[in-house]
mmCIF file of C-alpha atoms in Angstrom:
data_model
loop_
_atom_site.group_PDB
_atom_site.id
_atom_site.type_symbol
_atom_site.label_atom_id
_atom_site.label_comp_id
_atom_site.label_asym_id
_atom_site.label_seq_id
_atom_site.Cartn_x
_atom_site.Cartn_y
_atom_site.Cartn_z
ATOM 1 C CA MET A 1 34.616 61.438 19.114
ATOM 2 C CA GLU A 2 33.305 61.626 22.479
ATOM 3 C CA LYS A 3 35.809 63.689 25.660
ATOM 4 C CA ASN A 4 35.738 62.190 28.867
ATOM 5 C CA THR A 5 34.461 64.071 32.294
ATOM 6 C CA ILE A 6 35.358 63.654 35.056
ATOM 7 C CA GLN A 7 32.281 64.986 37.875
ATOM 8 C CA LYS A 8 34.052 66.174 41.138
ATOM 9 C CA LYS A 9 32.136 64.548 44.110
ATOM 10 C CA LYS A 10 31.121 67.898 46.897
ATOM 11 C CA HIS A 11 33.330 65.977 48.979
ATOM 12 C CA GLN A 12 36.842 64.744 47.731
ATOM 13 C CA ARG A 13 39.000 62.881 50.022
ATOM 14 C CA PHE A 14 42.900 62.885 49.805
ATOM 15 C CA GLY A 15 44.705 60.476 52.461
ATOM 16 C CA LYS A 16 42.906 61.713 55.575
ATOM 17 C CA ILE A 17 42.359 64.931 54.298
ATOM 18 C CA ASP A 18 38.586 65.857 53.173
ATOM 19 C CA PHE A 19 38.246 68.546 50.928
ATOM 20 C CA GLY A 20 34.399 68.933 51.994
ATOM 21 C CA ASN A 21 35.042 70.205 55.225
ATOM 22 C CA GLN A 22 37.164 72.899 57.154
ATOM 23 C CA TYR A 23 39.911 72.305 59.459
ATOM 24 C CA GLU A 24 41.760 74.478 61.780
ATOM 25 C CA ALA A 25 45.428 74.081 61.115
ATOM 26 C CA LEU A 26 48.124 74.707 63.289
ATOM 27 C CA LYS A 27 49.941 78.386 63.313
ATOM 28 C CA THR A 28 53.883 76.740 63.959
ATOM 29 C CA LYS A 29 55.223 73.752 64.805
ATOM 30 C CA LYS A 30 57.284 73.531 68.241
ATOM 31 C CA THR A 31 58.454 71.198 70.262
ATOM 32 C CA VAL A 32 58.062 71.390 73.966
ATOM 33 C CA VAL A 33 59.143 68.739 76.649
ATOM 34 C CA VAL A 34 56.441 68.333 79.332
ATOM 35 C CA ILE A 35 57.977 69.133 82.455
ATOM 36 C CA GLY A 36 54.469 68.771 85.004
ATOM 37 C CA TYR A 37 50.823 69.047 85.044
ATOM 38 C CA ASN A 38 47.836 69.644 87.445
ATOM 39 C CA ASP A 39 44.313 68.914 87.217
ATOM 40 C CA LYS A 40 43.793 72.598 84.860
ATOM 41 C CA TYR A 41 47.155 72.947 82.581
ATOM 42 C CA ILE A 42 50.169 71.067 81.391
ATOM 43 C CA ILE A 43 53.834 72.672 82.164
ATOM 44 C CA VAL A 44 56.153 72.650 79.681
ATOM 45 C CA HIS A 45 59.798 73.876 78.953
ATOM 46 C CA ASP A 46 59.353 76.167 75.416
ATOM 47 C CA PRO A 47 63.059 76.037 73.968
ATOM 48 C CA THR A 48 62.304 79.080 71.756
ATOM 49 C CA ASP A 49 60.333 80.882 75.096
ATOM 50 C CA LYS A 50 61.219 80.375 78.667
ATOM 51 C CA ASP A 51 60.742 77.275 81.133
ATOM 52 C CA ASN A 52 57.408 76.519 83.463
ATOM 53 C CA VAL A 53 54.860 77.764 80.533
ATOM 54 C CA LYS A 54 51.631 77.018 81.970
ATOM 55 C CA ILE A 55 49.013 76.401 78.717
ATOM 56 C CA LEU A 56 45.421 75.363 79.200
ATOM 57 C CA LYS A 57 45.112 71.243 79.180
ATOM 58 C CA GLU A 58 42.262 71.727 76.372
ATOM 59 C CA ASP A 59 44.952 74.112 74.610
ATOM 60 C CA PHE A 60 47.279 71.654 75.184
ATOM 61 C CA PHE A 61 45.905 68.646 73.678
ATOM 62 C CA LYS A 62 43.697 70.374 70.410
ATOM 63 C CA GLN A 63 47.266 71.455 69.593
ATOM 64 C CA TRP A 64 48.410 67.558 70.199
ATOM 65 C CA GLU A 65 45.556 66.057 67.773
ATOM 66 C CA ASN A 66 45.621 68.725 65.306
ATOM 67 C CA ALA A 67 50.255 67.691 65.173
ATOM 68 C CA TYR A 68 48.434 64.145 64.531
ATOM 69 C CA LYS A 69 49.361 63.573 68.444
ATOM 70 C CA GLN A 70 53.285 63.279 67.499
ATOM 71 C CA ALA A 71 55.386 62.560 70.847
ATOM 72 C CA ILE A 72 58.582 61.089 71.810
ATOM 73 C CA THR A 73 59.173 58.790 75.158
ATOM 74 C CA LEU A 74 62.152 58.190 76.285
ATOM 75 C CA ASN A 75 63.016 55.815 78.614
ATOM 76 C CA ASN A 76 66.436 55.720 80.606
#
């Protein structure tokens, strides 16, 4: 009887994950509230740290994209 074999491709895909590539993952998950911004920084309230935390825009958006662009907005 002949055995069936499964050959793994170099780049297997599972959902949105491509196992042939390396991804940078978030080290921590955190919820913050954006309270302001300017040309260089996003200013957030971080309940686990302190208020008025300045994060470079590039760093903020990189982390936001790594978190699958999750956000919640509230309108009164």
